[in-house]
GROMACS .gro file of C-alpha atoms in nm:
model
  278
    1MET     CA    1  -0.589   3.550   2.340
    2LYS     CA    2  -0.468   3.377   2.656
    3ALA     CA    3  -0.207   3.076   2.667
    4ILE     CA    4  -0.356   2.759   2.850
    5GLU     CA    5  -0.144   2.559   3.083
    6VAL     CA    6  -0.077   2.183   3.045
    7LYS     CA    7   0.174   2.139   3.301
    8LYS     CA    8   0.350   2.416   3.489
    9ASP     CA    9   0.596   2.608   3.244
   10ILE     CA   10   0.407   2.422   2.951
   11TYR     CA   11   0.148   2.593   2.821
   12TRP     CA   12  -0.095   2.502   2.438
   13VAL     CA   13  -0.029   2.806   2.234
   14GLY     CA   14  -0.251   2.711   1.946
   15ALA     CA   15  -0.506   2.847   1.676
   16ILE     CA   16  -0.897   2.751   1.696
   17ASP     CA   17  -1.024   2.705   1.322
   18TRP     CA   18  -1.437   2.689   1.385
   19LYS     CA   19  -1.515   2.761   1.069
   20LEU     CA   20  -1.276   2.473   0.911
   21ARG     CA   21  -1.529   2.231   0.753
   22ASN     CA   22  -1.301   1.989   0.492
   23PHE     CA   23  -0.941   1.891   0.544
   24HIS     CA   24  -0.785   1.675   0.262
   25GLY     CA   25  -1.131   1.624   0.144
   26TYR     CA   26  -1.399   1.515   0.402
   27LEU     CA   27  -1.595   1.707   0.619
   28THR     CA   28  -1.493   1.841   0.928
   29GLN     CA   29  -1.838   1.955   1.069
   30ARG     CA   30  -1.664   2.032   1.425
   31GLY     CA   31  -1.387   2.247   1.286
   32SER     CA   32  -1.045   2.208   1.444
   33THR     CA   33  -0.764   2.358   1.614
   34TYR     CA   34  -0.398   2.395   1.524
   35ASN     CA   35  -0.192   2.293   1.821
   36ALA     CA   36   0.130   2.476   1.908
   37TYR     CA   37   0.293   2.433   2.273
   38LEU     CA   38   0.544   2.643   2.453
   39ILE     CA   39   0.825   2.499   2.677
   40VAL     CA   40   0.953   2.830   2.905
   41ASP     CA   41   1.310   2.662   2.999
   42GLU     CA   42   1.622   2.794   3.045
   43LYS     CA   43   1.573   2.717   2.616
   44ILE     CA   44   1.229   2.862   2.530
   45THR     CA   45   1.070   2.596   2.298
   46LEU     CA   46   0.822   2.638   2.018
   47ILE     CA   47   0.696   2.301   1.934
   48ASP     CA   48   0.522   2.311   1.582
   49THR     CA   49   0.314   2.622   1.479
   50VAL     CA   50  -0.003   2.713   1.303
   51LYS     CA   51  -0.208   2.769   0.965
   52GLY     CA   52  -0.048   3.069   0.811
   53TYR     CA   53  -0.373   3.261   0.807
   54LEU     CA   54  -0.384   3.212   1.228
   55THR     CA   55  -0.070   3.324   1.307
   56LYS     CA   56  -0.194   3.667   1.460
   57GLU     CA   57  -0.366   3.366   1.735
   58LEU     CA   58  -0.026   3.168   1.776
   59ILE     CA   59   0.213   3.484   1.861
   60GLU     CA   60  -0.049   3.605   2.090
   61ARG     CA   61  -0.085   3.382   2.277
   62ILE     CA   62   0.283   3.301   2.333
   63ALA     CA   63   0.345   3.694   2.411
   64ASP     CA   64   0.058   3.569   2.654
   65ILE     CA   65   0.343   3.442   2.883
   66ILE     CA   66   0.655   3.550   2.723
   67ASP     CA   67   0.847   3.785   2.459
   68PRO     CA   68   0.810   3.538   2.191
   69LYS     CA   69   1.129   3.721   2.036
   70LYS     CA   70   1.312   3.523   2.389
   71ILE     CA   71   1.252   3.170   2.184
   72ASP     CA   72   1.543   2.955   2.151
   73TYR     CA   73   1.452   2.663   1.940
   74VAL     CA   74   1.118   2.608   1.743
   75VAL     CA   75   1.044   2.212   1.716
   76SER     CA   76   0.874   2.154   1.409
   77ASN     CA   77   0.779   1.754   1.402
   78HIS     CA   78   0.573   1.798   1.067
   79VAL     CA   79   0.597   2.056   0.766
   80GLU     CA   80   0.225   2.046   0.639
   81MET     CA   81   0.071   2.417   0.638
   82ASP     CA   82  -0.131   2.339   0.940
   83HIS     CA   83   0.185   2.268   1.124
   84SER     CA   84   0.431   2.532   0.976
   85GLY     CA   85   0.232   2.785   0.792
   86ALA     CA   86   0.348   3.032   1.021
   87MET     CA   87   0.695   3.001   1.050
   88PRO     CA   88   0.794   3.233   0.795
   89GLU     CA   89   0.635   3.503   1.041
   90VAL     CA   90   0.724   3.376   1.375
   91MET     CA   91   1.103   3.272   1.226
   92GLU     CA   92   1.086   3.683   1.143
   93MET     CA   93   1.052   3.793   1.455
   94LEU     CA   94   1.325   3.563   1.595
   95PRO     CA   95   1.634   3.528   1.359
   96ASN     CA   96   1.876   3.331   1.612
   97ALA     CA   97   1.669   3.044   1.665
   98THR     CA   98   1.717   2.783   1.591
   99VAL     CA   99   1.477   2.505   1.399
  100ILE     CA  100   1.450   2.124   1.487
  101THR     CA  101   1.370   1.933   1.279
  102SER     CA  102   1.455   1.631   1.066
  103VAL     CA  103   1.663   1.527   0.804
  104ALA     CA  104   1.362   1.519   0.516
  105GLY     CA  105   1.202   1.833   0.729
  106GLU     CA  106   1.472   2.027   0.677
  107LYS     CA  107   1.468   1.940   0.319
  108GLU     CA  108   1.075   2.084   0.323
  109HIS     CA  109   1.103   2.388   0.530
  110ARG     CA  110   1.379   2.478   0.220
  111LEU     CA  111   1.190   2.396  -0.037
  112HIS     CA  112   0.878   2.543   0.072
  113PHE     CA  113   1.031   2.874   0.210
  114LYS     CA  114   1.296   2.952   0.049
  115LYS     CA  115   1.458   3.072   0.347
  116ASP     CA  116   1.831   3.059   0.512
  117TRP     CA  117   1.695   2.923   0.900
  118LYS     CA  118   1.934   2.801   1.116
  119PHE     CA  119   1.886   2.401   1.156
  120GLN     CA  120   1.945   2.161   1.353
  121THR     CA  121   1.834   1.853   1.243
  122VAL     CA  122   1.779   1.455   1.431
  123LYS     CA  123   1.686   1.126   1.429
  124SER     CA  124   1.554   0.886   1.674
  125GLY     CA  125   1.761   0.847   2.001
  126ASP     CA  126   1.893   1.238   2.015
  127THR     CA  127   1.827   1.437   2.261
  128LEU     CA  128   1.813   1.817   2.293
  129ASN     CA  129   1.884   1.931   2.628
  130ILE     CA  130   1.673   2.294   2.736
  131GLY     CA  131   1.784   2.332   3.088
  132LYS     CA  132   1.555   2.108   3.356
  133ARG     CA  133   1.450   1.925   3.069
  134ASN     CA  134   1.544   1.693   2.739
  135LEU     CA  135   1.345   1.644   2.497
  136HIS     CA  136   1.396   1.288   2.270
  137PHE     CA  137   1.323   1.230   1.890
  138VAL     CA  138   1.169   0.962   1.732
  139MET     CA  139   1.099   0.961   1.388
  140THR     CA  140   0.765   0.827   1.267
  141PRO     CA  141   0.799   0.854   0.861
  142MET     CA  142   0.481   0.834   0.672
  143VAL     CA  143   0.280   0.835   0.989
  144HIS     CA  144   0.158   1.047   0.764
  145TRP     CA  145   0.459   1.217   0.595
  146PRO     CA  146   0.830   1.130   0.504
  147ASP     CA  147   0.931   1.387   0.746
  148ASN     CA  148   0.720   1.306   1.057
  149MET     CA  149   0.806   1.289   1.442
  150VAL     CA  150   0.725   1.328   1.792
  151THR     CA  151   0.890   1.467   2.049
  152TYR     CA  152   0.860   1.335   2.393
  153CYS     CA  153   0.988   1.480   2.783
  154PRO     CA  154   1.037   1.244   3.025
  155GLU     CA  155   1.099   1.541   3.304
  156GLU     CA  156   0.735   1.561   3.211
  157LYS     CA  157   0.607   1.220   3.075
  158ILE     CA  158   0.432   1.420   2.810
  159LEU     CA  159   0.436   1.320   2.386
  160PHE     CA  160   0.400   1.596   2.164
  161SER     CA  161   0.238   1.355   1.885
  162ASN     CA  162   0.195   1.605   1.658
  163ASP     CA  163  -0.073   1.444   1.380
  164ALA     CA  164  -0.063   1.080   1.587
  165PHE     CA  165  -0.339   1.045   1.792
  166GLY     CA  166  -0.505   1.401   1.704
  167GLN     CA  167  -0.920   1.468   1.581
  168HIS     CA  168  -1.081   1.760   1.440
  169ILE     CA  169  -1.253   1.949   1.719
  170ALA     CA  170  -1.239   2.303   1.755
  171SER     CA  171  -1.312   2.370   2.088
  172SER     CA  172  -1.235   2.603   2.407
  173GLU     CA  173  -1.229   2.317   2.648
  174ARG     CA  174  -0.855   2.129   2.564
  175PHE     CA  175  -0.864   1.812   2.751
  176ASP     CA  176  -1.042   1.500   2.746
  177ASP     CA  177  -1.170   1.587   3.103
  178GLU     CA  178  -1.384   1.867   2.925
  179TYR     CA  179  -1.499   1.730   2.668
  180PRO     CA  180  -1.753   1.458   2.566
  181VAL     CA  181  -1.486   1.115   2.554
  182GLU     CA  182  -1.724   0.938   2.312
  183THR     CA  183  -1.727   1.270   2.069
  184ILE     CA  184  -1.346   1.275   2.069
  185LEU     CA  185  -1.303   0.944   2.017
  186GLU     CA  186  -1.550   0.955   1.700
  187GLU     CA  187  -1.381   1.260   1.556
  188ALA     CA  188  -0.977   1.088   1.605
  189LYS     CA  189  -1.138   0.769   1.392
  190LYS     CA  190  -1.242   0.986   1.125
  191TYR     CA  191  -0.906   1.175   1.164
  192TYR     CA  192  -0.699   0.779   1.114
  193ALA     CA  193  -0.958   0.643   0.851
  194ASN     CA  194  -0.921   0.950   0.687
  195ILE     CA  195  -0.543   1.065   0.675
  196VAL     CA  196  -0.357   0.777   0.870
  197LEU     CA  197  -0.519   0.437   0.727
  198PRO     CA  198  -0.308   0.415   0.452
  199TYR     CA  199  -0.023   0.355   0.691
  200SER     CA  200  -0.078   0.139   0.924
  201SER     CA  201   0.211  -0.096   0.925
  202GLN     CA  202   0.418   0.176   1.011
  203VAL     CA  203   0.172   0.273   1.295
  204VAL     CA  204   0.272  -0.040   1.414
  205GLY     CA  205   0.554   0.037   1.455
  206VAL     CA  206   0.588   0.312   1.621
  207MET     CA  207   0.319   0.246   1.879
  208GLN     CA  208   0.538  -0.034   2.019
  209ILE     CA  209   0.757   0.264   2.081
  210VAL     CA  210   0.479   0.483   2.216
  211ARG     CA  211   0.390   0.220   2.449
  212SER     CA  212   0.784   0.258   2.576
  213LEU     CA  213   0.707   0.566   2.715
  214ASP     CA  214   0.583   0.694   3.041
  215LEU     CA  215   0.266   0.895   2.992
  216ASP     CA  216   0.054   1.150   3.161
  217ILE     CA  217  -0.060   1.362   2.859
  218ILE     CA  218  -0.040   1.353   2.470
  219CYS     CA  219  -0.048   1.674   2.316
  220PRO     CA  220  -0.154   1.575   1.961
  221SER     CA  221  -0.156   1.892   1.687
  222HIS     CA  222  -0.559   1.840   1.600
  223GLY     CA  223  -0.789   1.854   1.892
  224ILE     CA  224  -0.820   1.717   2.251
  225VAL     CA  225  -0.553   1.637   2.437
  226TRP     CA  226  -0.524   1.339   2.640
  227ARG     CA  227  -0.457   1.331   2.998
  228LYS     CA  228  -0.773   1.101   3.135
  229ASN     CA  229  -0.792   0.845   2.869
  230ILE     CA  230  -0.485   0.747   2.733
  231PRO     CA  231  -0.525   0.374   2.748
  232LEU     CA  232  -0.855   0.403   2.523
  233ILE     CA  233  -0.694   0.619   2.276
  234LEU     CA  234  -0.407   0.352   2.266
  235GLU     CA  235  -0.595   0.087   2.248
  236SER     CA  236  -0.774   0.238   1.972
  237TYR     CA  237  -0.487   0.292   1.794
  238GLU     CA  238  -0.375  -0.047   1.877
  239LYS     CA  239  -0.667  -0.176   1.685
  240TRP     CA  240  -0.707   0.035   1.424
  241GLY     CA  241  -0.321  -0.055   1.330
  242SER     CA  242  -0.312  -0.357   1.329
  243ASN     CA  243  -0.697  -0.360   1.085
  244LYS     CA  244  -0.875  -0.608   1.318
  245THR     CA  245  -1.228  -0.582   1.181
  246ASP     CA  246  -1.597  -0.584   1.403
  247LYS     CA  247  -1.807  -0.934   1.276
  248LYS     CA  248  -2.048  -0.711   1.133
  249ALA     CA  249  -2.186  -0.681   0.747
  250VAL     CA  250  -2.312  -0.374   0.615
  251ILE     CA  251  -2.560  -0.384   0.350
  252VAL     CA  252  -2.551  -0.082   0.158
  253TYR     CA  253  -2.866   0.000  -0.125
  254ASP     CA  254  -3.000   0.296  -0.353
  255SER     CA  255  -3.336   0.249  -0.522
  256MET     CA  256  -3.564   0.403  -0.743
  257TRP     CA  257  -3.848   0.177  -0.740
  258ASN     CA  258  -3.791  -0.048  -0.474
  259SER     CA  259  -3.720  -0.363  -0.636
  260THR     CA  260  -3.345  -0.260  -0.486
  261GLU     CA  261  -3.470  -0.206  -0.165
  262MET     CA  262  -3.618  -0.529  -0.160
  263ILE     CA  263  -3.315  -0.761  -0.287
  264ALA     CA  264  -3.137  -0.555   0.063
  265LYS     CA  265  -3.450  -0.650   0.287
  266MET     CA  266  -3.393  -1.021   0.145
  267VAL     CA  267  -3.000  -1.036   0.235
  268LYS     CA  268  -3.081  -0.836   0.600
  269GLU     CA  269  -3.310  -1.160   0.654
  270ALA     CA  270  -3.043  -1.388   0.522
  271PHE     CA  271  -2.758  -1.215   0.818
  272GLU     CA  272  -3.086  -1.235   1.072
  273GLU     CA  273  -3.092  -1.601   0.971
  274LYS     CA  274  -2.773  -1.647   1.001
  275LYS     CA  275  -2.760  -1.480   1.341
  276TYR     CA  276  -2.477  -1.189   1.218
  277ASN     CA  277  -2.474  -0.868   1.328
  278TYR     CA  278  -2.497  -0.584   1.013
   0.00000   0.00000   0.00000
């Protein structure tokens, strides 16, 4: 398994789930990825892991760049199993590594795994120096779990956004200039509607913070990495988060003997008469 360079000394080392067809109860016909990222600096840092049954893929990609045992920090932006399922096996290889996570993240790790790993909790505004680079942490609770946070590297202008801006797409292409952007946006919209929508009020606040960052790349935890169409996904999240709706009507009907269909057509004609889109 080969790692993919995101920027110099920063690599995608995640796993591709080609067979995934259901995620939290909604159809994922294009599969998905579980994205993890490796930063090679004075302190070698792994950002997030993958689902447990794909741990081998993660470790092989890390080993394509360095000896995995050299990792100093594991940043856990979110404890849900699609991001932390590989933690037990990874941490067994790294007895001296420190897990960087939120206060809620430490609690959830301990509940899930019953392990006494070395934890360092962070809050919004905290910074971790790893050599030439610094990692800044921003808490994003309930986007979409209480423990969620994002990690920003100002020197590289990269946001490791965890679930935010993600999509369920399994692909050997990693970047939004290598894959049809219409499809990426379609899947990002589906992900937002099914996973993030109930927490839109929190999204609005998070977007204000994201807008204040200088961004070249957004690295989500699922799907394609954003580097060309960042304004598009930011504008889309602002629209979805504000609950703005298109001025359209949807006519839904089910008809056994065509009677309900006739009524639906009458409704359609009424919309047409008023020049409403449907």
